[in-house]
Amino acid sequence: LKPLTDILKTAPITDLAVTSDNLAVLGELSSLELKQECKMRLFYYTKEDLSEVSSCVNEISKATMFGSQVIIAGGKISKNAVDYIQGRALSVWVKSESDKVSVAKAVTSGAYGVITSTPETVYSVLSDIASFAEEGKVSRVLTRVPQIVAHRGLAVRYTENTVNAVKAAAELGAMAVEIDIRLTKDKQIVLLHDDSIQYAMINEYGTPASGTVSGMTLAELRNFKMKDGESQIATLDDIFTLAKTDVCKNLNYIIEIKGQEPELITKFSEKIDEYGLSSKI
């Protein structure tokens, strides 16, 4: 690593991507103090067989340990595994052999990138796919699968971060929902973006409520309605119970920890274990 760190100290590099299958290397790189204008992204390379979704969990843990947002699959990987990994806010790149069949499998795997020593083969495969579509041999081609994430639920219909907003997003076909969590005064985990409740909750007169999540108990918070006039503030228990229903069974959850209390992490972890939802988060 010394040659690399020496270069970073002197060369005018502002955007750098580094890939490695060595966790020690990624760990050292993640702790480097870079020049303010230099951005470095770490990609985790794995040679593990990812044919089964069950084999993905460990590799996801390794990647996220150092903030890697891309997993490069150097071994076998199935389309289901690609979908699973990308459903957890990571991108998958697939390393492919140079023959046309291997490249075609990589291109149609749903991965966000293909790595190969023969890029001309990739262009050839993509041209073939386009020709098939034009000739009517295939009706629809989607080589890269988008992730449809509902930011704080269906917030155009219901107040954000509520049970109604999450459920409505799932009903409309969202693959994942992003929600925010905080801790109340009586140590209950609830969903709200800001600590102040004024922007999202109303009092009995229909005007903005006053107070903070951290300064109020759950019972006090539930004296108010959310801004949509229908919902109440949601607890993490409410959302995790919803996750077990048919309408939300395929939904993944991107959860942003807004509260600053260390005990929020412990309680959050306990709730994940209690509901058995670690594979969905």
PDB file of N, CA and C in Angstrom, residues 197-263:
ATOM      1  N   ILE A 197     -41.306  17.752  16.004  1.00  0.00           N
ATOM      2  CA  ILE A 197     -42.489  17.118  15.403  1.00  0.00           C
ATOM      3  C   ILE A 197     -43.336  18.114  14.610  1.00  0.00           C
ATOM      4  N   GLN A 198     -42.955  19.366  14.633  1.00  0.00           N
ATOM      5  CA  GLN A 198     -43.793  20.440  14.096  1.00  0.00           C
ATOM      6  C   GLN A 198     -44.122  20.241  12.611  1.00  0.00           C
ATOM      7  N   TYR A 199     -43.159  19.761  11.831  1.00  0.00           N
ATOM      8  CA  TYR A 199     -43.357  19.679  10.385  1.00  0.00           C
ATOM      9  C   TYR A 199     -44.285  18.530   9.988  1.00  0.00           C
ATOM     10  N   ALA A 200     -44.458  17.537  10.867  1.00  0.00           N
ATOM     11  CA  ALA A 200     -45.164  16.306  10.481  1.00  0.00           C
ATOM     12  C   ALA A 200     -46.433  16.024  11.268  1.00  0.00           C
ATOM     13  N   MET A 201     -46.634  16.691  12.393  1.00  0.00           N
ATOM     14  CA  MET A 201     -47.746  16.340  13.271  1.00  0.00           C
ATOM     15  C   MET A 201     -48.618  17.562  13.571  1.00  0.00           C
ATOM     16  N   ILE A 202     -49.898  17.289  13.807  1.00  0.00           N
ATOM     17  CA  ILE A 202     -50.830  18.375  14.102  1.00  0.00           C
ATOM     18  C   ILE A 202     -51.537  18.120  15.436  1.00  0.00           C
ATOM     19  N   ASN A 203     -51.934  19.201  16.079  1.00  0.00           N
ATOM     20  CA  ASN A 203     -52.634  19.088  17.359  1.00  0.00           C
ATOM     21  C   ASN A 203     -54.149  19.005  17.135  1.00  0.00           C
ATOM     22  N   GLU A 204     -54.901  19.047  18.212  1.00  0.00           N
ATOM     23  CA  GLU A 204     -56.358  18.896  18.119  1.00  0.00           C
ATOM     24  C   GLU A 204     -57.036  20.032  17.360  1.00  0.00           C
ATOM     25  N   TYR A 205     -56.326  21.144  17.186  1.00  0.00           N
ATOM     26  CA  TYR A 205     -56.888  22.285  16.467  1.00  0.00           C
ATOM     27  C   TYR A 205     -56.502  22.272  14.981  1.00  0.00           C
ATOM     28  N   GLY A 206     -55.738  21.243  14.591  1.00  0.00           N
ATOM     29  CA  GLY A 206     -55.325  21.135  13.190  1.00  0.00           C
ATOM     30  C   GLY A 206     -54.146  22.000  12.828  1.00  0.00           C
ATOM     31  N   THR A 207     -53.483  22.555  13.819  1.00  0.00           N
ATOM     32  CA  THR A 207     -52.293  23.374  13.576  1.00  0.00           C
ATOM     33  C   THR A 207     -51.047  22.576  13.973  1.00  0.00           C
ATOM     34  N   PRO A 208     -49.859  22.998  13.524  1.00  0.00           N
ATOM     35  CA  PRO A 208     -48.642  22.233  13.810  1.00  0.00           C
ATOM     36  C   PRO A 208     -48.432  21.982  15.297  1.00  0.00           C
ATOM     37  N   ALA A 209     -48.144  20.739  15.637  1.00  0.00           N
ATOM     38  CA  ALA A 209     -47.873  20.371  17.032  1.00  0.00           C
ATOM     39  C   ALA A 209     -46.476  20.836  17.425  1.00  0.00           C
ATOM     40  N   SER A 210     -46.251  20.970  18.701  1.00  0.00           N
ATOM     41  CA  SER A 210     -44.929  21.393  19.183  1.00  0.00           C
ATOM     42  C   SER A 210     -44.338  20.320  20.076  1.00  0.00           C
ATOM     43  N   GLY A 211     -43.012  20.251  20.077  1.00  0.00           N
ATOM     44  CA  GLY A 211     -42.321  19.264  20.895  1.00  0.00           C
ATOM     45  C   GLY A 211     -41.274  18.531  20.089  1.00  0.00           C
ATOM     46  N   THR A 212     -40.593  17.608  20.752  1.00  0.00           N
ATOM     47  CA  THR A 212     -39.557  16.804  20.091  1.00  0.00           C
ATOM     48  C   THR A 212     -39.764  15.332  20.405  1.00  0.00           C
ATOM     49  N   VAL A 213     -39.304  14.494  19.513  1.00  0.00           N
ATOM     50  CA  VAL A 213     -39.389  13.047  19.745  1.00  0.00           C
ATOM     51  C   VAL A 213     -38.593  12.671  20.986  1.00  0.00           C
ATOM     52  N   SER A 214     -37.378  13.181  21.076  1.00  0.00           N
ATOM     53  CA  SER A 214     -36.503  12.809  22.190  1.00  0.00           C
ATOM     54  C   SER A 214     -36.992  13.340  23.535  1.00  0.00           C
ATOM     55  N   GLY A 215     -37.857  14.364  23.511  1.00  0.00           N
ATOM     56  CA  GLY A 215     -38.326  14.956  24.761  1.00  0.00           C
ATOM     57  C   GLY A 215     -39.719  14.518  25.166  1.00  0.00           C
ATOM     58  N   MET A 216     -40.315  13.567  24.412  1.00  0.00           N
ATOM     59  CA  MET A 216     -41.684  13.140  24.702  1.00  0.00           C
ATOM     60  C   MET A 216     -41.775  11.627  24.747  1.00  0.00           C
ATOM     61  N   THR A 217     -42.748  11.120  25.486  1.00  0.00           N
ATOM     62  CA  THR A 217     -42.995   9.675  25.521  1.00  0.00           C
ATOM     63  C   THR A 217     -43.836   9.290  24.305  1.00  0.00           C
ATOM     64  N   LEU A 218     -43.891   7.993  24.038  1.00  0.00           N
ATOM     65  CA  LEU A 218     -44.706   7.518  22.917  1.00  0.00           C
ATOM     66  C   LEU A 218     -46.177   7.887  23.132  1.00  0.00           C
ATOM     67  N   ALA A 219     -46.662   7.736  24.365  1.00  0.00           N
ATOM     68  CA  ALA A 219     -48.056   8.075  24.661  1.00  0.00           C
ATOM     69  C   ALA A 219     -48.343   9.548  24.379  1.00  0.00           C
ATOM     70  N   GLU A 220     -47.402  10.407  24.736  1.00  0.00           N
ATOM     71  CA  GLU A 220     -47.577  11.843  24.477  1.00  0.00           C
ATOM     72  C   GLU A 220     -47.594  12.134  22.983  1.00  0.00           C
ATOM     73  N   LEU A 221     -46.725  11.470  22.250  1.00  0.00           N
ATOM     74  CA  LEU A 221     -46.662  11.665  20.803  1.00  0.00           C
ATOM     75  C   LEU A 221     -47.944  11.179  20.120  1.00  0.00           C
ATOM     76  N   ARG A 222     -48.540  10.152  20.689  1.00  0.00           N
ATOM     77  CA  ARG A 222     -49.748   9.597  20.080  1.00  0.00           C
ATOM     78  C   ARG A 222     -51.015  10.361  20.470  1.00  0.00           C
ATOM     79  N   ASN A 223     -50.838  11.425  21.205  1.00  0.00           N
ATOM     80  CA  ASN A 223     -51.954  12.346  21.425  1.00  0.00           C
ATOM     81  C   ASN A 223     -52.210  13.187  20.179  1.00  0.00           C
ATOM     82  N   PHE A 224     -51.228  13.194  19.275  1.00  0.00           N
ATOM     83  CA  PHE A 224     -51.325  13.981  18.056  1.00  0.00           C
ATOM     84  C   PHE A 224     -51.595  13.087  16.850  1.00  0.00           C
ATOM     85  N   LYS A 225     -52.133  13.672  15.809  1.00  0.00           N
ATOM     86  CA  LYS A 225     -52.263  13.017  14.518  1.00  0.00           C
ATOM     87  C   LYS A 225     -51.110  13.469  13.628  1.00  0.00           C
ATOM     88  N   MET A 226     -50.820  12.645  12.618  1.00  0.00           N
ATOM     89  CA  MET A 226     -49.863  13.092  11.625  1.00  0.00           C
ATOM     90  C   MET A 226     -50.550  14.110  10.714  1.00  0.00           C
ATOM     91  N   LYS A 227     -49.786  14.748   9.875  1.00  0.00           N
ATOM     92  CA  LYS A 227     -50.290  15.857   9.071  1.00  0.00           C
ATOM     93  C   LYS A 227     -51.415  15.442   8.121  1.00  0.00           C
ATOM     94  N   ASP A 228     -51.447  14.145   7.732  1.00  0.00           N
ATOM     95  CA  ASP A 228     -52.501  13.699   6.807  1.00  0.00           C
ATOM     96  C   ASP A 228     -53.862  13.585   7.494  1.00  0.00           C
ATOM     97  N   GLY A 229     -53.885  13.727   8.824  1.00  0.00           N
ATOM     98  CA  GLY A 229     -55.141  13.675   9.565  1.00  0.00           C
ATOM     99  C   GLY A 229     -55.649  12.276   9.840  1.00  0.00           C
ATOM    100  N   GLU A 230     -54.943  11.242   9.297  1.00  0.00           N
ATOM    101  CA  GLU A 230     -55.374   9.852   9.464  1.00  0.00           C
ATOM    102  C   GLU A 230     -54.397   9.042  10.314  1.00  0.00           C
ATOM    103  N   SER A 231     -53.134   9.252  10.072  1.00  0.00           N
ATOM    104  CA  SER A 231     -52.100   8.397  10.671  1.00  0.00           C
ATOM    105  C   SER A 231     -51.668   8.892  12.043  1.00  0.00           C
ATOM    106  N   GLN A 232     -51.068   7.955  12.806  1.00  0.00           N
ATOM    107  CA  GLN A 232     -50.358   8.301  14.034  1.00  0.00           C
ATOM    108  C   GLN A 232     -48.888   8.022  13.812  1.00  0.00           C
ATOM    109  N   ILE A 233     -48.064   8.545  14.709  1.00  0.00           N
ATOM    110  CA  ILE A 233     -46.643   8.261  14.592  1.00  0.00           C
ATOM    111  C   ILE A 233     -46.426   6.751  14.662  1.00  0.00           C
ATOM    112  N   ALA A 234     -45.582   6.232  13.780  1.00  0.00           N
ATOM    113  CA  ALA A 234     -45.360   4.784  13.704  1.00  0.00           C
ATOM    114  C   ALA A 234     -44.184   4.379  14.576  1.00  0.00           C
ATOM    115  N   THR A 235     -44.324   3.231  15.230  1.00  0.00           N
ATOM    116  CA  THR A 235     -43.195   2.638  15.942  1.00  0.00           C
ATOM    117  C   THR A 235     -42.511   1.645  15.006  1.00  0.00           C
ATOM    118  N   LEU A 236     -41.287   1.267  15.345  1.00  0.00           N
ATOM    119  CA  LEU A 236     -40.597   0.250  14.558  1.00  0.00           C
ATOM    120  C   LEU A 236     -41.339  -1.076  14.658  1.00  0.00           C
ATOM    121  N   ASP A 237     -41.981  -1.335  15.793  1.00  0.00           N
ATOM    122  CA  ASP A 237     -42.806  -2.545  15.944  1.00  0.00           C
ATOM    123  C   ASP A 237     -43.948  -2.542  14.923  1.00  0.00           C
ATOM    124  N   ASP A 238     -44.555  -1.391  14.714  1.00  0.00           N
ATOM    125  CA  ASP A 238     -45.644  -1.284  13.726  1.00  0.00           C
ATOM    126  C   ASP A 238     -45.145  -1.672  12.335  1.00  0.00           C
ATOM    127  N   ILE A 239     -43.982  -1.146  11.976  1.00  0.00           N
ATOM    128  CA  ILE A 239     -43.432  -1.380  10.633  1.00  0.00           C
ATOM    129  C   ILE A 239     -42.980  -2.825  10.471  1.00  0.00           C
ATOM    130  N   PHE A 240     -42.346  -3.374  11.513  1.00  0.00           N
ATOM    131  CA  PHE A 240     -41.874  -4.757  11.427  1.00  0.00           C
ATOM    132  C   PHE A 240     -43.046  -5.747  11.445  1.00  0.00           C
ATOM    133  N   THR A 241     -44.137  -5.400  12.122  1.00  0.00           N
ATOM    134  CA  THR A 241     -45.340  -6.226  12.068  1.00  0.00           C
ATOM    135  C   THR A 241     -45.930  -6.181  10.661  1.00  0.00           C
ATOM    136  N   LEU A 242     -45.949  -4.991  10.071  1.00  0.00           N
ATOM    137  CA  LEU A 242     -46.427  -4.827   8.698  1.00  0.00           C
ATOM    138  C   LEU A 242     -45.581  -5.637   7.718  1.00  0.00           C
ATOM    139  N   ALA A 243     -44.283  -5.720   8.011  1.00  0.00           N
ATOM    140  CA  ALA A 243     -43.368  -6.449   7.128  1.00  0.00           C
ATOM    141  C   ALA A 243     -43.724  -7.926   7.004  1.00  0.00           C
ATOM    142  N   LYS A 244     -44.440  -8.446   7.983  1.00  0.00           N
ATOM    143  CA  LYS A 244     -44.817  -9.862   7.990  1.00  0.00           C
ATOM    144  C   LYS A 244     -46.108 -10.133   7.209  1.00  0.00           C
ATOM    145  N   THR A 245     -46.796  -9.084   6.764  1.00  0.00           N
ATOM    146  CA  THR A 245     -48.057  -9.261   6.048  1.00  0.00           C
ATOM    147  C   THR A 245     -47.808  -9.554   4.578  1.00  0.00           C
ATOM    148  N   ASP A 246     -48.819 -10.078   3.907  1.00  0.00           N
ATOM    149  CA  ASP A 246     -48.677 -10.446   2.494  1.00  0.00           C
ATOM    150  C   ASP A 246     -48.324  -9.253   1.620  1.00  0.00           C
ATOM    151  N   VAL A 247     -48.910  -8.103   1.893  1.00  0.00           N
ATOM    152  CA  VAL A 247     -48.682  -6.948   1.030  1.00  0.00           C
ATOM    153  C   VAL A 247     -47.234  -6.456   1.085  1.00  0.00           C
ATOM    154  N   CYS A 248     -46.548  -6.690   2.205  1.00  0.00           N
ATOM    155  CA  CYS A 248     -45.180  -6.187   2.375  1.00  0.00           C
ATOM    156  C   CYS A 248     -44.125  -7.289   2.434  1.00  0.00           C
ATOM    157  N   LYS A 249     -44.505  -8.521   2.149  1.00  0.00           N
ATOM    158  CA  LYS A 249     -43.573  -9.633   2.339  1.00  0.00           C
ATOM    159  C   LYS A 249     -42.349  -9.563   1.425  1.00  0.00           C
ATOM    160  N   ASN A 250     -42.454  -8.874   0.283  1.00  0.00           N
ATOM    161  CA  ASN A 250     -41.322  -8.770  -0.637  1.00  0.00           C
ATOM    162  C   ASN A 250     -40.581  -7.438  -0.532  1.00  0.00           C
ATOM    163  N   LEU A 251     -40.972  -6.613   0.429  1.00  0.00           N
ATOM    164  CA  LEU A 251     -40.394  -5.282   0.580  1.00  0.00           C
ATOM    165  C   LEU A 251     -39.094  -5.337   1.387  1.00  0.00           C
ATOM    166  N   ASN A 252     -38.082  -4.593   0.936  1.00  0.00           N
ATOM    167  CA  ASN A 252     -36.856  -4.414   1.707  1.00  0.00           C
ATOM    168  C   ASN A 252     -36.890  -3.048   2.388  1.00  0.00           C
ATOM    169  N   TYR A 253     -36.058  -2.880   3.420  1.00  0.00           N
ATOM    170  CA  TYR A 253     -36.104  -1.664   4.231  1.00  0.00           C
ATOM    171  C   TYR A 253     -34.718  -1.033   4.337  1.00  0.00           C
ATOM    172  N   ILE A 254     -34.617   0.193   3.855  1.00  0.00           N
ATOM    173  CA  ILE A 254     -33.390   0.977   4.014  1.00  0.00           C
ATOM    174  C   ILE A 254     -33.637   1.920   5.174  1.00  0.00           C
ATOM    175  N   ILE A 255     -32.979   1.673   6.285  1.00  0.00           N
ATOM    176  CA  ILE A 255     -33.313   2.374   7.525  1.00  0.00           C
ATOM    177  C   ILE A 255     -32.185   3.323   7.922  1.00  0.00           C
ATOM    178  N   GLU A 256     -32.535   4.598   7.989  1.00  0.00           N
ATOM    179  CA  GLU A 256     -31.556   5.613   8.367  1.00  0.00           C
ATOM    180  C   GLU A 256     -31.692   5.914   9.855  1.00  0.00           C
ATOM    181  N   ILE A 257     -30.584   5.829  10.559  1.00  0.00           N
ATOM    182  CA  ILE A 257     -30.586   6.051  12.010  1.00  0.00           C
ATOM    183  C   ILE A 257     -30.387   7.544  12.268  1.00  0.00           C
ATOM    184  N   LYS A 258     -31.474   8.215  12.621  1.00  0.00           N
ATOM    185  CA  LYS A 258     -31.427   9.660  12.836  1.00  0.00           C
ATOM    186  C   LYS A 258     -31.103  10.018  14.280  1.00  0.00           C
ATOM    187  N   GLY A 259     -31.551   9.192  15.216  1.00  0.00           N
ATOM    188  CA  GLY A 259     -31.277   9.476  16.625  1.00  0.00           C
ATOM    189  C   GLY A 259     -29.798   9.331  16.934  1.00  0.00           C
ATOM    190  N   GLN A 260     -29.337  10.074  17.923  1.00  0.00           N
ATOM    191  CA  GLN A 260     -27.911  10.086  18.275  1.00  0.00           C
ATOM    192  C   GLN A 260     -27.574   9.238  19.506  1.00  0.00           C
ATOM    193  N   GLU A 261     -28.586   8.619  20.122  1.00  0.00           N
ATOM    194  CA  GLU A 261     -28.341   7.857  21.355  1.00  0.00           C
ATOM    195  C   GLU A 261     -27.717   6.500  21.030  1.00  0.00           C
ATOM    196  N   PRO A 262     -26.587   6.157  21.640  1.00  0.00           N
ATOM    197  CA  PRO A 262     -25.960   4.845  21.401  1.00  0.00           C
ATOM    198  C   PRO A 262     -26.901   3.676  21.668  1.00  0.00           C
ATOM    199  N   GLU A 263     -27.794   3.826  22.647  1.00  0.00           N
ATOM    200  CA  GLU A 263     -28.698   2.721  22.977  1.00  0.00           C
ATOM    201  C   GLU A 263     -29.715   2.457  21.864  1.00  0.00           C
TER     202      GLU A 263
END
